Amino acid sequence: MPFQCDAAKPTCSQCRRAGRKCSGYRNLDELRLVDQSTEVSSKVRKSKRKTAQPPLGYEVESSPSSSSATSEELVEVNSVVSAFPTASFWLEGNAKNIFFQQYTCGPDKSELDFANSVYRSRQTTGMLESIITALGLVALPKENRNMAMMNLASRKYLSALQQTQTALLEPRRAKSDETLATVLLLGLHELVAVDDHPSDRSRLSVHLNGAIKLLELRGDHQLTSFCNSRMYDRACTQIMYTSIMSRRPMPSAMLKVSRGLRHQMHQEEISGADLLEMSARLCLALNAVDRAATIEDHVSIFHALVALENEIVAWENSLSWRFDVSKQPIENPDKSFLRFQESYLNRLAGSSRNRYRCVRIVINEEIVRLAETHPQILDLAGADAPFTVERAKATILSMSQEICQSVPYFLGQDSCRDWREESLDPPTMFGGSAMLMPLYFAANPKRISPAMHQWLLQQVSRIGRETGLSKVGEMFADRGVVELT
């Protein structure tokens, strides 16, 4: 009920000046709140249709999926993000939260934990925040994202790229933790980019080469913190896998950096550096196979691969307890290769174990392939050559089975259940990206059982369905059909 006007006459003279009879009550129409949100939203939409353009002077590449998005979709989200700052803050803030939930492991060590450390250091200028936001949006499962969100992710990626290019022009900023962290995450973005922004291997190479140059620039005394060690680990992992997949020599600059940092390394980094050196020798052998012209060349490479296999086995036996593997039995009567599941001290140790297994699989696959392609090797490489080839086949199977047993640790316990059932423990982006290369090397249909091969591809399917890694089917094209529906 309205309150009685308490302004005593003749003090209140509003009615007299307005020429109306005083009712004794205030004008209620002046106090009424009018909802004009519809009119405001309409004005915003009209203005966006006239002025919308790519930010920062960049043009986002078009694609079949992006061109099919309706203008109403893009306008709607652009209106929310641009017209209402609180909504923009909410969207980008949630994307950053998703990144830290999906890519980092909290108290458990992983290669990507450097992002958390650098971000919380309060010494950032915005480029790291931009790529974190982009990766957070990419981490959304396919059914939970739309083209407008991916458009925002692309803008954030381009913003991080432009800010990084600016930072590289300033010597102090070029050496900063934020710059190296951003470059490493830009490389990660090329690996996990979604349908409308497909992975570009040439851009990945640019980012990896940039990371190597930054590591060189930072000098031989940079492993002074947990954060710096994790960035070194991440660079080693990406460069190792990329070099093996391309069958090209590993960049000599990366090996030089690793050797220069060895005096600062703890046991975990030393083990990673050792594996990097052996991977470099493997890459030289793979490249030599592709260029070999005579049977003598192939025999020489065969002997080099056998020597490398013996060396890496001896190295594995000398590893620190930090890399020990614990095996627990699991109920899986239908899968003989999955009677156990592995656990590790932390995810960093688990990732190192799987890198070691991948290197051994590639070494032994090349030994078998050489013997199958050039049968004369069995006569020319010595009396033990046939036994060596059979042992190589057994090693491939054993390493692939161990990778299977590591899957529940990285992708969750649901990996042991029927893959068609609804997932109660879905894989994270970190787990998915950490397991993609091990799954790829393990899923060779020529060297493992059909049941194991099918199960491995089902895990790839889970990663594709339940994370933002929806392009995994293309990566596994030579390993078999990956069904993502």
CSV table of C-alpha atoms in Angstrom, one decimal, residues 181-371:
chain,number,residue,atom,x,y,z
A,181,ALA,CA,54.4,-21.6,-21.3
A,182,THR,CA,52.2,-19.9,-24.0
A,183,VAL,CA,54.3,-21.3,-26.9
A,184,LEU,CA,54.0,-24.8,-25.4
A,185,LEU,CA,50.2,-24.5,-25.0
A,186,LEU,CA,49.9,-23.1,-28.6
A,187,GLY,CA,51.5,-26.4,-29.7
A,188,LEU,CA,49.1,-28.3,-27.6
A,189,HIS,CA,46.2,-26.4,-29.3
A,190,GLU,CA,47.4,-27.7,-32.7
A,191,LEU,CA,47.0,-31.2,-31.4
A,192,VAL,CA,43.6,-30.9,-29.8
A,193,ALA,CA,42.0,-28.4,-32.2
A,194,VAL,CA,38.4,-29.3,-33.2
A,195,ASP,CA,36.5,-29.8,-36.4
A,196,ASP,CA,36.3,-26.2,-37.5
A,197,HIS,CA,40.0,-25.6,-36.7
A,198,PRO,CA,41.8,-28.8,-37.8
A,199,SER,CA,45.2,-29.7,-36.5
A,200,ASP,CA,48.0,-28.2,-38.6
A,201,ARG,CA,51.3,-30.0,-38.5
A,202,SER,CA,53.2,-27.2,-40.0
A,203,ARG,CA,52.0,-24.8,-37.3
A,204,LEU,CA,52.8,-27.4,-34.7
A,205,SER,CA,56.4,-27.5,-36.0
A,206,VAL,CA,56.6,-23.8,-35.8
A,207,HIS,CA,55.6,-23.8,-32.2
A,208,LEU,CA,58.0,-26.6,-31.3
A,209,ASN,CA,60.9,-24.9,-33.0
A,210,GLY,CA,59.9,-21.7,-31.2
A,211,ALA,CA,60.0,-23.6,-27.9
A,212,ILE,CA,63.5,-24.9,-28.6
A,213,LYS,CA,64.8,-21.5,-29.4
A,214,LEU,CA,63.3,-20.1,-26.2
A,215,LEU,CA,64.9,-22.9,-24.2
A,216,GLU,CA,68.2,-22.0,-25.8
A,217,LEU,CA,67.7,-18.3,-25.1
A,218,ARG,CA,67.0,-19.0,-21.4
A,219,GLY,CA,70.4,-20.6,-20.9
A,220,ASP,CA,71.9,-23.5,-19.0
A,221,HIS,CA,70.6,-22.5,-15.6
A,222,GLN,CA,66.8,-22.4,-16.1
A,223,LEU,CA,65.7,-25.5,-14.2
A,224,THR,CA,65.4,-23.6,-11.0
A,225,SER,CA,61.8,-24.5,-10.2
A,226,PHE,CA,59.2,-27.1,-10.4
A,227,CYS,CA,57.5,-25.0,-13.1
A,228,ASN,CA,60.6,-24.8,-15.3
A,229,SER,CA,61.2,-28.6,-15.0
A,230,ARG,CA,57.7,-29.3,-16.2
A,231,MET,CA,58.1,-27.0,-19.2
A,232,TYR,CA,61.3,-28.8,-20.2
A,233,ASP,CA,59.5,-32.2,-19.8
A,234,ARG,CA,56.6,-31.0,-22.0
A,235,ALA,CA,59.0,-29.8,-24.7
A,236,CYS,CA,60.8,-33.2,-24.7
A,237,THR,CA,57.6,-35.2,-25.0
A,238,GLN,CA,56.2,-33.2,-27.9
A,239,ILE,CA,59.5,-33.1,-29.8
A,240,MET,CA,60.1,-36.8,-29.2
A,241,TYR,CA,56.7,-38.0,-30.5
A,242,THR,CA,56.8,-35.5,-33.5
A,243,SER,CA,60.2,-36.6,-34.6
A,244,ILE,CA,59.4,-40.3,-34.4
A,245,MET,CA,56.1,-39.9,-36.3
A,246,SER,CA,57.8,-37.9,-39.0
A,247,ARG,CA,60.8,-40.3,-39.2
A,248,ARG,CA,63.1,-37.3,-39.3
A,249,PRO,CA,66.3,-36.5,-37.3
A,250,MET,CA,65.5,-34.9,-33.9
A,251,PRO,CA,66.4,-31.2,-33.9
A,252,SER,CA,70.0,-30.9,-32.8
A,253,ALA,CA,69.3,-27.7,-30.9
A,254,MET,CA,66.9,-29.6,-28.5
A,255,LEU,CA,69.6,-32.2,-27.8
A,256,LYS,CA,72.1,-29.4,-27.2
A,257,VAL,CA,69.7,-27.7,-24.7
A,258,SER,CA,69.1,-31.0,-22.9
A,259,ARG,CA,72.8,-31.8,-22.6
A,260,GLY,CA,73.5,-28.3,-21.3
A,261,LEU,CA,70.8,-28.6,-18.6
A,262,ARG,CA,71.9,-32.0,-17.4
A,263,HIS,CA,74.0,-30.6,-14.5
A,264,GLN,CA,70.8,-29.1,-13.0
A,265,MET,CA,68.5,-32.1,-13.5
A,266,HIS,CA,66.9,-34.2,-10.8
A,267,GLN,CA,66.4,-38.0,-11.4
A,268,GLU,CA,63.1,-37.5,-13.3
A,269,GLU,CA,64.6,-35.0,-15.7
A,270,ILE,CA,67.7,-37.2,-16.2
A,271,SER,CA,65.6,-40.2,-17.2
A,272,GLY,CA,63.7,-38.0,-19.6
A,273,ALA,CA,66.9,-36.7,-21.1
A,274,ASP,CA,68.3,-40.2,-21.5
A,275,LEU,CA,65.1,-41.3,-23.3
A,276,LEU,CA,65.3,-38.3,-25.5
A,277,GLU,CA,68.9,-39.2,-26.5
A,278,MET,CA,67.9,-42.8,-27.4
A,279,SER,CA,64.8,-41.5,-29.3
A,280,ALA,CA,67.2,-39.3,-31.3
A,281,ARG,CA,69.2,-42.4,-32.3
A,282,LEU,CA,66.0,-44.1,-33.2
A,283,CYS,CA,65.0,-41.2,-35.5
A,284,LEU,CA,68.3,-41.3,-37.2
A,285,ALA,CA,67.8,-45.1,-37.9
A,286,LEU,CA,64.3,-44.5,-39.2
A,287,ASN,CA,65.5,-41.8,-41.5
A,288,ALA,CA,68.4,-44.0,-42.7
A,289,VAL,CA,65.9,-46.8,-43.5
A,290,ASP,CA,64.0,-44.5,-45.8
A,291,ARG,CA,67.3,-43.5,-47.6
A,292,ALA,CA,69.0,-46.9,-47.7
A,293,ALA,CA,70.0,-48.1,-51.2
A,294,THR,CA,71.6,-51.4,-50.7
A,295,ILE,CA,71.1,-54.6,-48.6
A,296,GLU,CA,74.3,-53.8,-46.8
A,297,ASP,CA,72.8,-50.5,-45.6
A,298,HIS,CA,69.7,-52.4,-44.3
A,299,VAL,CA,71.8,-55.0,-42.5
A,300,SER,CA,73.8,-52.2,-40.8
A,301,ILE,CA,70.6,-50.4,-39.7
A,302,PHE,CA,69.2,-53.8,-38.5
A,303,HIS,CA,72.3,-54.2,-36.2
A,304,ALA,CA,72.0,-50.6,-35.0
A,305,LEU,CA,68.4,-51.1,-34.0
A,306,VAL,CA,69.2,-54.4,-32.2
A,307,ALA,CA,72.0,-52.6,-30.3
A,308,LEU,CA,69.6,-49.8,-29.4
A,309,GLU,CA,67.0,-52.3,-28.1
A,310,ASN,CA,69.5,-53.9,-25.9
A,311,GLU,CA,70.7,-50.6,-24.5
A,312,ILE,CA,67.2,-49.3,-23.7
A,313,VAL,CA,66.4,-52.6,-21.9
A,314,ALA,CA,69.5,-52.1,-19.7
A,315,TRP,CA,68.5,-48.5,-19.1
A,316,GLU,CA,65.0,-49.4,-18.0
A,317,ASN,CA,66.4,-51.9,-15.4
A,318,SER,CA,68.4,-49.0,-13.9
A,319,LEU,CA,65.5,-46.6,-13.5
A,320,SER,CA,64.8,-44.9,-10.2
A,321,TRP,CA,62.1,-46.3,-7.9
A,322,ARG,CA,60.1,-43.2,-8.9
A,323,PHE,CA,59.2,-45.0,-12.1
A,324,ASP,CA,58.1,-48.2,-10.5
A,325,VAL,CA,54.9,-49.8,-11.7
A,326,SER,CA,52.3,-51.3,-9.4
A,327,LYS,CA,49.9,-53.8,-10.9
A,328,GLN,CA,46.5,-54.6,-9.4
A,329,PRO,CA,44.3,-57.5,-10.7
A,330,ILE,CA,40.9,-56.6,-12.1
A,331,GLU,CA,37.9,-58.8,-13.0
A,332,ASN,CA,38.0,-59.0,-16.8
A,333,PRO,CA,37.4,-62.6,-17.9
A,334,ASP,CA,36.8,-61.6,-21.5
A,335,LYS,CA,40.0,-59.7,-22.0
A,336,SER,CA,43.2,-61.7,-21.2
A,337,PHE,CA,45.3,-58.7,-22.0
A,338,LEU,CA,43.6,-56.7,-19.3
A,339,ARG,CA,43.7,-58.9,-16.2
A,340,PHE,CA,45.8,-56.1,-14.5
A,341,GLN,CA,45.7,-52.4,-14.3
A,342,GLU,CA,48.8,-50.3,-13.5
A,343,SER,CA,49.3,-47.4,-11.2
A,344,TYR,CA,52.3,-45.1,-10.7
A,345,LEU,CA,53.8,-42.6,-8.3
A,346,ASN,CA,52.2,-39.8,-10.4
A,347,ARG,CA,51.1,-39.1,-13.9
A,348,LEU,CA,54.5,-37.8,-14.8
A,349,ALA,CA,56.0,-41.2,-14.1
A,350,GLY,CA,53.2,-42.9,-15.9
A,351,SER,CA,53.7,-40.8,-19.0
A,352,SER,CA,57.4,-41.5,-18.9
A,353,ARG,CA,56.7,-45.2,-18.8
A,354,ASN,CA,54.5,-45.1,-21.8
A,355,ARG,CA,57.0,-43.0,-23.8
A,356,TYR,CA,59.6,-45.7,-23.1
A,357,ARG,CA,57.1,-48.4,-24.3
A,358,CYS,CA,56.4,-46.4,-27.5
A,359,VAL,CA,60.1,-46.2,-28.3
A,360,ARG,CA,60.6,-49.9,-27.8
A,361,ILE,CA,57.5,-50.7,-30.0
A,362,VAL,CA,58.9,-48.5,-32.8
A,363,ILE,CA,62.4,-50.0,-32.5
A,364,ASN,CA,61.1,-53.6,-32.6
A,365,GLU,CA,58.5,-52.9,-35.4
A,366,GLU,CA,61.3,-51.6,-37.5
A,367,ILE,CA,63.4,-54.7,-36.8
A,368,VAL,CA,60.5,-56.9,-37.9
A,369,ARG,CA,59.6,-54.7,-40.9
A,370,LEU,CA,63.2,-54.8,-42.2
A,371,ALA,CA,63.3,-58.6,-41.9
